[in-house]
PDB file of C-alpha atoms in Angstrom:
ATOM      1  CA  MET A  19      96.232  30.197 213.411  1.00 84.00           C
ATOM      2  CA  ASN A  20      97.156  29.540 209.851  1.00 93.00           C
ATOM      3  CA  TRP A  21     100.051  29.774 207.399  1.00 96.00           C
ATOM      4  CA  THR A  22     100.739  29.360 203.710  1.00 98.00           C
ATOM      5  CA  ASP A  23     103.884  27.651 202.416  1.00 98.00           C
ATOM      6  CA  GLU A  24     105.275  25.504 199.663  1.00 98.00           C
ATOM      7  CA  GLY A  25     106.072  21.852 200.397  1.00 98.00           C
ATOM      8  CA  ILE A  26     106.953  18.422 199.300  1.00 98.00           C
ATOM      9  CA  VAL A  27     104.626  15.423 199.970  1.00 98.00           C
ATOM     10  CA  LEU A  28     106.328  12.860 202.246  1.00 98.00           C
ATOM     11  CA  SER A  29     103.482  10.620 203.151  1.00 98.00           C
ATOM     12  CA  ALA A  30      99.664  10.368 203.245  1.00 96.00           C
ATOM     13  CA  LYS A  31      98.184   7.975 205.841  1.00 95.00           C
ATOM     14  CA  PRO A  32      94.498   7.071 205.993  1.00 92.00           C
ATOM     15  CA  LEU A  33      92.606   8.571 208.989  1.00 91.00           C
ATOM     16  CA  ALA A  34      88.964   7.988 208.134  1.00 83.00           C
ATOM     17  CA  GLU A  35      86.956   7.059 205.104  1.00 84.00           C
ATOM     18  CA  LYS A  36      87.524  10.395 203.394  1.00 88.00           C
ATOM     19  CA  SER A  37      90.462  11.870 205.335  1.00 93.00           C
ATOM     20  CA  ILE A  38      94.221  11.400 205.559  1.00 95.00           C
ATOM     21  CA  VAL A  39      97.093  12.662 207.685  1.00 97.00           C
ATOM     22  CA  LEU A  40      99.262  14.473 205.256  1.00 97.00           C
ATOM     23  CA  SER A  41     102.997  14.917 206.045  1.00 98.00           C
ATOM     24  CA  LEU A  42     104.812  17.670 204.169  1.00 98.00           C
ATOM     25  CA  LEU A  43     108.360  18.941 204.216  1.00 99.00           C
ATOM     26  CA  THR A  44     107.739  22.693 203.934  1.00 99.00           C
ATOM     27  CA  LYS A  45     110.115  25.412 203.073  1.00 98.00           C
ATOM     28  CA  GLU A  46     109.476  27.687 206.050  1.00 98.00           C
ATOM     29  CA  ASN A  47     107.721  25.428 208.589  1.00 97.00           C
ATOM     30  CA  GLY A  48     109.756  22.249 208.249  1.00 98.00           C
ATOM     31  CA  LEU A  49     108.176  18.791 208.518  1.00 98.00           C
ATOM     32  CA  HIS A  50     104.544  19.474 209.269  1.00 98.00           C
ATOM     33  CA  LYS A  51     101.511  17.254 209.467  1.00 97.00           C
ATOM     34  CA  GLY A  52      97.812  17.970 209.148  1.00 97.00           C
ATOM     35  CA  VAL A  53      94.460  16.378 208.335  1.00 96.00           C
ATOM     36  CA  MET A  54      93.171  16.659 204.806  1.00 95.00           C
ATOM     37  CA  ARG A  55      89.709  15.700 203.571  1.00 92.00           C
ATOM     38  CA  LEU A  56      89.693  13.847 200.224  1.00 87.00           C
ATOM     39  CA  THR A  57      87.348  15.255 197.617  1.00 81.00           C
ATOM     40  CA  LYS A  58      87.008  15.029 193.894  1.00 73.00           C
ATOM     41  CA  ARG A  59      89.030  18.240 193.642  1.00 67.00           C
ATOM     42  CA  THR A  60      91.859  16.976 195.876  1.00 69.00           C
ATOM     43  CA  GLY A  61      95.094  16.900 194.038  1.00 68.00           C
ATOM     44  CA  SER A  62      97.517  13.972 193.924  1.00 84.00           C
ATOM     45  CA  VAL A  63      99.307  13.221 197.213  1.00 93.00           C
ATOM     46  CA  GLU A  64     102.027  11.049 195.709  1.00 94.00           C
ATOM     47  CA  PRO A  65     105.362  11.177 197.559  1.00 97.00           C
ATOM     48  CA  GLY A  66     107.710  13.835 196.057  1.00 97.00           C
ATOM     49  CA  ASN A  67     104.862  16.095 194.745  1.00 97.00           C
ATOM     50  CA  HIS A  68     105.485  19.770 195.102  1.00 98.00           C
ATOM     51  CA  VAL A  69     102.498  21.587 196.518  1.00 97.00           C
ATOM     52  CA  HIS A  70     101.201  24.949 197.600  1.00 97.00           C
ATOM     53  CA  ALA A  71      99.782  24.346 201.117  1.00 97.00           C
ATOM     54  CA  ILE A  72      97.508  26.207 203.467  1.00 97.00           C
ATOM     55  CA  TRP A  73      97.503  24.947 207.095  1.00 97.00           C
ATOM     56  CA  LYS A  74      94.825  25.993 209.579  1.00 96.00           C
ATOM     57  CA  SER A  75      94.278  25.326 213.257  1.00 92.00           C
ATOM     58  CA  ARG A  76      92.623  26.988 216.181  1.00 88.00           C
ATOM     59  CA  LEU A  77      95.793  26.442 218.257  1.00 86.00           C
ATOM     60  CA  SER A  78      99.388  26.034 216.943  1.00 81.00           C
ATOM     61  CA  ALA A  79      99.847  22.849 218.987  1.00 81.00           C
ATOM     62  CA  HIS A  80      96.885  21.071 217.282  1.00 89.00           C
ATOM     63  CA  LEU A  81      97.294  18.778 214.277  1.00 93.00           C
ATOM     64  CA  GLY A  82      95.368  21.215 212.117  1.00 94.00           C
ATOM     65  CA  THR A  83      93.976  20.806 208.613  1.00 96.00           C
ATOM     66  CA  TYR A  84      95.555  21.125 205.165  1.00 95.00           C
ATOM     67  CA  THR A  85      94.354  22.451 201.835  1.00 94.00           C
ATOM     68  CA  ILE A  86      96.788  21.919 198.977  1.00 94.00           C
ATOM     69  CA  GLU A  87      97.243  22.765 195.333  1.00 94.00           C
ATOM     70  CA  VAL A  88      99.648  20.549 193.396  1.00 95.00           C
ATOM     71  CA  ASN A  89     102.370  22.353 191.451  1.00 96.00           C
ATOM     72  CA  ASP A  90     104.412  19.423 190.156  1.00 96.00           C
ATOM     73  CA  THR A  91     104.172  15.638 190.122  1.00 96.00           C
ATOM     74  CA  PRO A  92     107.744  14.298 189.692  1.00 97.00           C
ATOM     75  CA  ILE A  93     106.715  10.660 189.954  1.00 95.00           C
ATOM     76  CA  ALA A  94     104.689  11.000 186.751  1.00 95.00           C
ATOM     77  CA  ARG A  95     107.909  11.595 184.836  1.00 97.00           C
ATOM     78  CA  ILE A  96     109.538   8.369 186.088  1.00 97.00           C
ATOM     79  CA  MET A  97     106.581   5.918 185.927  1.00 95.00           C
ATOM     80  CA  THR A  98     108.677   3.595 183.689  1.00 95.00           C
ATOM     81  CA  GLN A  99     111.807   3.964 185.902  1.00 96.00           C
ATOM     82  CA  SER A 100     111.150   1.628 188.829  1.00 96.00           C
ATOM     83  CA  LYS A 101     114.610   2.209 190.324  1.00 97.00           C
ATOM     84  CA  CYS A 102     114.076   5.978 190.457  1.00 98.00           C
ATOM     85  CA  ILE A 103     110.633   5.526 191.987  1.00 98.00           C
ATOM     86  CA  LEU A 104     112.250   3.475 194.747  1.00 98.00           C
ATOM     87  CA  LEU A 105     114.921   6.132 195.208  1.00 98.00           C
ATOM     88  CA  LEU A 106     112.334   8.927 195.454  1.00 98.00           C
ATOM     89  CA  LYS A 107     110.292   7.033 197.995  1.00 98.00           C
ATOM     90  CA  THR A 108     113.418   6.156 200.034  1.00 99.00           C
ATOM     91  CA  ILE A 109     114.231   9.902 200.273  1.00 99.00           C
ATOM     92  CA  THR A 110     110.683  10.873 201.387  1.00 98.00           C
ATOM     93  CA  THR A 111     110.520   7.928 203.796  1.00 98.00           C
ATOM     94  CA  LEU A 112     113.808   8.860 205.553  1.00 98.00           C
ATOM     95  CA  VAL A 113     112.949  12.530 205.815  1.00 98.00           C
ATOM     96  CA  ASP A 114     109.486  11.725 207.214  1.00 98.00           C
ATOM     97  CA  MET A 115     111.017   9.320 209.685  1.00 97.00           C
ATOM     98  CA  LEU A 116     113.967  11.327 210.900  1.00 97.00           C
ATOM     99  CA  LEU A 117     113.398  15.053 210.861  1.00 97.00           C
ATOM    100  CA  PRO A 118     111.767  16.659 213.941  1.00 95.00           C
ATOM    101  CA  GLU A 119     108.435  18.193 213.268  1.00 96.00           C
ATOM    102  CA  ARG A 120     107.952  21.944 212.834  1.00 96.00           C
ATOM    103  CA  HIS A 121     111.667  22.714 212.612  1.00 96.00           C
ATOM    104  CA  SER A 122     112.899  24.398 209.424  1.00 97.00           C
ATOM    105  CA  TYR A 123     115.656  22.654 207.421  1.00 98.00           C
ATOM    106  CA  PRO A 124     116.016  24.933 204.352  1.00 98.00           C
ATOM    107  CA  ILE A 125     119.093  23.211 202.976  1.00 98.00           C
ATOM    108  CA  ILE A 126     117.438  19.760 203.136  1.00 98.00           C
ATOM    109  CA  TYR A 127     114.226  21.186 201.655  1.00 99.00           C
ATOM    110  CA  GLU A 128     115.966  22.742 198.649  1.00 98.00           C
ATOM    111  CA  TYR A 129     118.001  19.670 197.888  1.00 98.00           C
ATOM    112  CA  VAL A 130     114.975  17.298 198.232  1.00 98.00           C
ATOM    113  CA  LYS A 131     112.953  19.531 196.004  1.00 98.00           C
ATOM    114  CA  GLU A 132     115.797  19.645 193.434  1.00 98.00           C
ATOM    115  CA  ILE A 133     116.439  15.930 193.332  1.00 98.00           C
ATOM    116  CA  CYS A 134     112.751  15.019 193.151  1.00 97.00           C
ATOM    117  CA  SER A 135     112.031  17.489 190.301  1.00 96.00           C
ATOM    118  CA  SER A 136     115.108  16.489 188.257  1.00 97.00           C
ATOM    119  CA  LEU A 137     115.186  12.795 188.944  1.00 96.00           C
ATOM    120  CA  HIS A 138     114.063  11.837 185.401  1.00 95.00           C
ATOM    121  CA  ASN A 139     117.103  13.736 184.014  1.00 95.00           C
ATOM    122  CA  LEU A 140     119.874  12.772 186.424  1.00 95.00           C
ATOM    123  CA  SER A 141     122.843  11.054 184.782  1.00 92.00           C
ATOM    124  CA  ASP A 142     123.817   9.218 188.035  1.00 94.00           C
ATOM    125  CA  PRO A 143     120.827   9.171 190.489  1.00 96.00           C
ATOM    126  CA  LEU A 144     122.655   6.997 193.054  1.00 96.00           C
ATOM    127  CA  PHE A 145     125.409   9.519 193.344  1.00 95.00           C
ATOM    128  CA  ASP A 146     122.872  12.284 194.030  1.00 96.00           C
ATOM    129  CA  TYR A 147     121.158   9.959 196.540  1.00 98.00           C
ATOM    130  CA  ALA A 148     124.438   9.424 198.367  1.00 97.00           C
ATOM    131  CA  ARG A 149     124.842  13.209 198.533  1.00 96.00           C
ATOM    132  CA  PHE A 150     121.371  13.393 200.084  1.00 98.00           C
ATOM    133  CA  GLU A 151     122.210  10.960 202.846  1.00 98.00           C
ATOM    134  CA  HIS A 152     125.471  12.732 203.544  1.00 96.00           C
ATOM    135  CA  LEU A 153     123.601  16.074 203.749  1.00 97.00           C
ATOM    136  CA  LEU A 154     120.860  14.559 205.979  1.00 98.00           C
ATOM    137  CA  ILE A 155     123.402  13.273 208.446  1.00 96.00           C
ATOM    138  CA  HIS A 156     125.200  16.605 208.530  1.00 95.00           C
ATOM    139  CA  GLU A 157     122.097  18.717 208.943  1.00 96.00           C
ATOM    140  CA  MET A 158     120.875  16.463 211.835  1.00 95.00           C
ATOM    141  CA  GLY A 159     124.120  17.076 213.683  1.00 93.00           C
ATOM    142  CA  PHE A 160     125.865  13.751 212.992  1.00 90.00           C
ATOM    143  CA  GLY A 161     128.256  15.035 210.414  1.00 86.00           C
ATOM    144  CA  PHE A 162     131.875  13.844 209.867  1.00 90.00           C
ATOM    145  CA  ASP A 163     135.011  15.818 210.866  1.00 92.00           C
ATOM    146  CA  LEU A 164     137.259  15.357 207.880  1.00 89.00           C
ATOM    147  CA  SER A 165     139.470  18.412 208.455  1.00 91.00           C
ATOM    148  CA  LYS A 166     142.458  16.508 209.958  1.00 95.00           C
ATOM    149  CA  CYS A 167     143.637  13.196 211.358  1.00 96.00           C
ATOM    150  CA  ALA A 168     142.018  12.745 214.773  1.00 95.00           C
ATOM    151  CA  LEU A 169     145.344  11.252 216.131  1.00 94.00           C
ATOM    152  CA  CYS A 170     148.302  13.140 214.610  1.00 95.00           C
ATOM    153  CA  LYS A 171     146.419  16.245 213.237  1.00 95.00           C
ATOM    154  CA  LYS A 172     147.824  15.628 209.771  1.00 92.00           C
ATOM    155  CA  VAL A 173     145.672  17.182 207.040  1.00 91.00           C
ATOM    156  CA  THR A 174     146.866  14.991 204.155  1.00 87.00           C
ATOM    157  CA  GLU A 175     146.591  11.302 203.306  1.00 87.00           C
ATOM    158  CA  LEU A 176     143.323  11.009 205.179  1.00 91.00           C
ATOM    159  CA  VAL A 177     141.943   7.602 204.068  1.00 94.00           C
ATOM    160  CA  TYR A 178     139.957   6.358 207.051  1.00 96.00           C
ATOM    161  CA  LEU A 179     136.931   7.325 209.075  1.00 96.00           C
ATOM    162  CA  SER A 180     136.104   6.228 212.648  1.00 96.00           C
ATOM    163  CA  PRO A 181     132.616   4.695 212.940  1.00 95.00           C
ATOM    164  CA  LYS A 182     132.548   5.786 216.650  1.00 94.00           C
ATOM    165  CA  SER A 183     133.626   9.427 216.417  1.00 93.00           C
ATOM    166  CA  GLY A 184     133.010  10.317 212.772  1.00 94.00           C
ATOM    167  CA  ARG A 185     136.520  11.702 212.629  1.00 95.00           C
ATOM    168  CA  GLY A 186     139.116  11.107 209.886  1.00 95.00           C
ATOM    169  CA  ALA A 187     142.437   9.327 210.193  1.00 96.00           C
ATOM    170  CA  CYS A 188     145.526   9.376 207.982  1.00 95.00           C
ATOM    171  CA  TYR A 189     147.001   6.227 206.478  1.00 94.00           C
ATOM    172  CA  THR A 190     149.856   5.993 208.994  1.00 95.00           C
ATOM    173  CA  CYS A 191     147.669   6.197 212.107  1.00 96.00           C
ATOM    174  CA  GLY A 192     144.645   4.372 210.724  1.00 96.00           C
ATOM    175  CA  HIS A 193     146.160   1.443 208.858  1.00 95.00           C
ATOM    176  CA  PRO A 194     146.935  -0.673 211.915  1.00 96.00           C
ATOM    177  CA  TYR A 195     143.224  -0.438 212.795  1.00 95.00           C
ATOM    178  CA  LYS A 196     141.820  -0.645 209.291  1.00 94.00           C
ATOM    179  CA  GLY A 197     139.576  -3.516 210.241  1.00 95.00           C
ATOM    180  CA  LYS A 198     137.729  -1.260 212.607  1.00 96.00           C
ATOM    181  CA  LEU A 199     137.544   1.802 210.365  1.00 97.00           C
ATOM    182  CA  PHE A 200     135.751   2.816 207.236  1.00 96.00           C
ATOM    183  CA  THR A 201     137.764   3.513 204.127  1.00 94.00           C
ATOM    184  CA  TYR A 202     136.473   6.955 203.204  1.00 92.00           C
ATOM    185  CA  PRO A 203     136.151   7.995 199.509  1.00 91.00           C
ATOM    186  CA  TRP A 204     137.957  11.313 199.955  1.00 84.00           C
ATOM    187  CA  GLY A 205     137.082  13.946 197.379  1.00 82.00           C
ATOM    188  CA  PHE A 206     133.733  12.211 196.754  1.00 85.00           C
ATOM    189  CA  PHE A 207     131.964  15.528 196.046  1.00 81.00           C
ATOM    190  CA  ASP A 208     134.856  17.067 194.097  1.00 79.00           C
ATOM    191  CA  ASP A 209     133.559  17.386 190.552  1.00 75.00           C
ATOM    192  CA  THR A 210     137.001  18.170 189.250  1.00 71.00           C
ATOM    193  CA  ILE A 211     138.280  14.642 189.953  1.00 75.00           C
ATOM    194  CA  SER A 212     138.115  12.501 186.856  1.00 76.00           C
ATOM    195  CA  ILE A 213     137.549   8.755 187.454  1.00 81.00           C
ATOM    196  CA  ASP A 214     136.048   5.988 185.327  1.00 84.00           C
ATOM    197  CA  LYS A 215     132.509   4.671 185.853  1.00 84.00           C
ATOM    198  CA  GLU A 216     133.604   1.489 187.720  1.00 88.00           C
ATOM    199  CA  GLN A 217     135.696   3.416 190.182  1.00 89.00           C
ATOM    200  CA  LYS A 218     132.935   6.007 190.692  1.00 89.00           C
ATOM    201  CA  ASN A 219     130.387   3.242 191.409  1.00 91.00           C
ATOM    202  CA  LYS A 220     132.750   1.678 193.933  1.00 92.00           C
ATOM    203  CA  ARG A 221     133.174   5.097 195.723  1.00 93.00           C
ATOM    204  CA  ILE A 222     129.368   5.560 195.755  1.00 95.00           C
ATOM    205  CA  LEU A 223     128.879   2.162 197.448  1.00 95.00           C
ATOM    206  CA  GLU A 224     131.678   3.064 199.942  1.00 95.00           C
ATOM    207  CA  MET A 225     129.911   6.292 200.813  1.00 96.00           C
ATOM    208  CA  LEU A 226     126.488   4.632 201.187  1.00 97.00           C
ATOM    209  CA  LYS A 227     128.017   1.982 203.454  1.00 97.00           C
ATOM    210  CA  ILE A 228     129.186   4.856 205.659  1.00 97.00           C
ATOM    211  CA  THR A 229     126.017   6.939 205.540  1.00 97.00           C
ATOM    212  CA  GLY A 230     123.847   3.937 206.045  1.00 97.00           C
ATOM    213  CA  PHE A 231     125.778   3.039 209.187  1.00 97.00           C
ATOM    214  CA  PHE A 232     125.573   6.555 210.647  1.00 96.00           C
ATOM    215  CA  LEU A 233     121.890   6.796 209.855  1.00 97.00           C
ATOM    216  CA  SER A 234     121.162   3.423 211.475  1.00 96.00           C
ATOM    217  CA  GLU A 235     123.426   3.640 214.500  1.00 94.00           C
ATOM    218  CA  TYR A 236     123.093   7.288 215.353  1.00 93.00           C
ATOM    219  CA  ALA A 237     120.198   9.117 213.667  1.00 94.00           C
ATOM    220  CA  ILE A 238     117.583   6.408 213.800  1.00 95.00           C
ATOM    221  CA  LYS A 239     118.523   5.140 217.237  1.00 92.00           C
ATOM    222  CA  GLN A 240     118.284   8.653 218.623  1.00 90.00           C
ATOM    223  CA  VAL A 241     115.057   9.676 216.897  1.00 89.00           C
ATOM    224  CA  ARG A 242     113.262   6.354 216.565  1.00 88.00           C
ATOM    225  CA  ALA A 243     114.936   4.009 219.063  1.00 82.00           C
ATOM    226  CA  SER A 244     112.561   1.119 218.469  1.00 85.00           C
ATOM    227  CA  GLU A 245     112.796   1.214 214.747  1.00 91.00           C
ATOM    228  CA  LYS A 246     115.312   0.150 212.088  1.00 94.00           C
ATOM    229  CA  MET A 247     116.382   1.379 208.681  1.00 97.00           C
ATOM    230  CA  PRO A 248     113.406   1.310 206.365  1.00 97.00           C
ATOM    231  CA  THR A 249     113.465  -1.752 204.128  1.00 98.00           C
ATOM    232  CA  ILE A 250     112.805   0.408 201.014  1.00 98.00           C
ATOM    233  CA  ARG A 251     116.410   1.642 201.188  1.00 98.00           C
ATOM    234  CA  GLU A 252     117.777  -1.892 200.785  1.00 98.00           C
ATOM    235  CA  GLN A 253     115.269  -2.604 197.993  1.00 98.00           C
ATOM    236  CA  MET A 254     116.469   0.563 196.193  1.00 98.00           C
ATOM    237  CA  LEU A 255     120.137  -0.277 196.481  1.00 97.00           C
ATOM    238  CA  GLU A 256     119.493  -3.825 195.259  1.00 97.00           C
ATOM    239  CA  ALA A 257     117.627  -2.426 192.271  1.00 97.00           C
ATOM    240  CA  PHE A 258     120.542  -0.182 191.296  1.00 94.00           C
ATOM    241  CA  ASN A 259     123.100  -2.977 191.719  1.00 86.00           C
TER     242      ASN A 259
END
């Protein structure tokens, strides 16, 4: 059995003296791993690289082997931007850690491909990273219900988010319990809202506090119960702040 696909390098772990286990996020085949022999002709396997991949195996259930051709090396464009390198590696680490293998996530694939390839030109990389975490949570089935207040069904003045249910709450219903709720940066992804840089940075940190909680308490605990949030995420946030 074999297939050909495009993919993004997530990780490359040593297997033997001249072999690695290569983990790719592919467009059609999802997160997929395979053994790859290292030769003088082997292309770079840096995280974030976009590759053309051929996977072969006698049986579909086997680990199989990879042959790749590198199409793009985004990390080469940000070698002097240590913060962006940390951001890129945080993205690839979380995807490699959380997505189930061999299940296609086309929306996540396209966004990860876009952010990796354009990271050197992004005006506000941390905002785009926050969008990534929000998207990852949603695509994994842990998304928020922000359509109306969970208590009174009101659709306006929604300023809080429950950490237990992921549902929104209006000011009137939520304020008495504000110590137990997140303050949600409503309209976070609305590009028509004009705010100054300081306010935008505050909203980004509010969003990352929320997405970090849901990734740790729901996504990671369900998929990798014995593990915690990768330390590279904290290192990246410290670098940006």
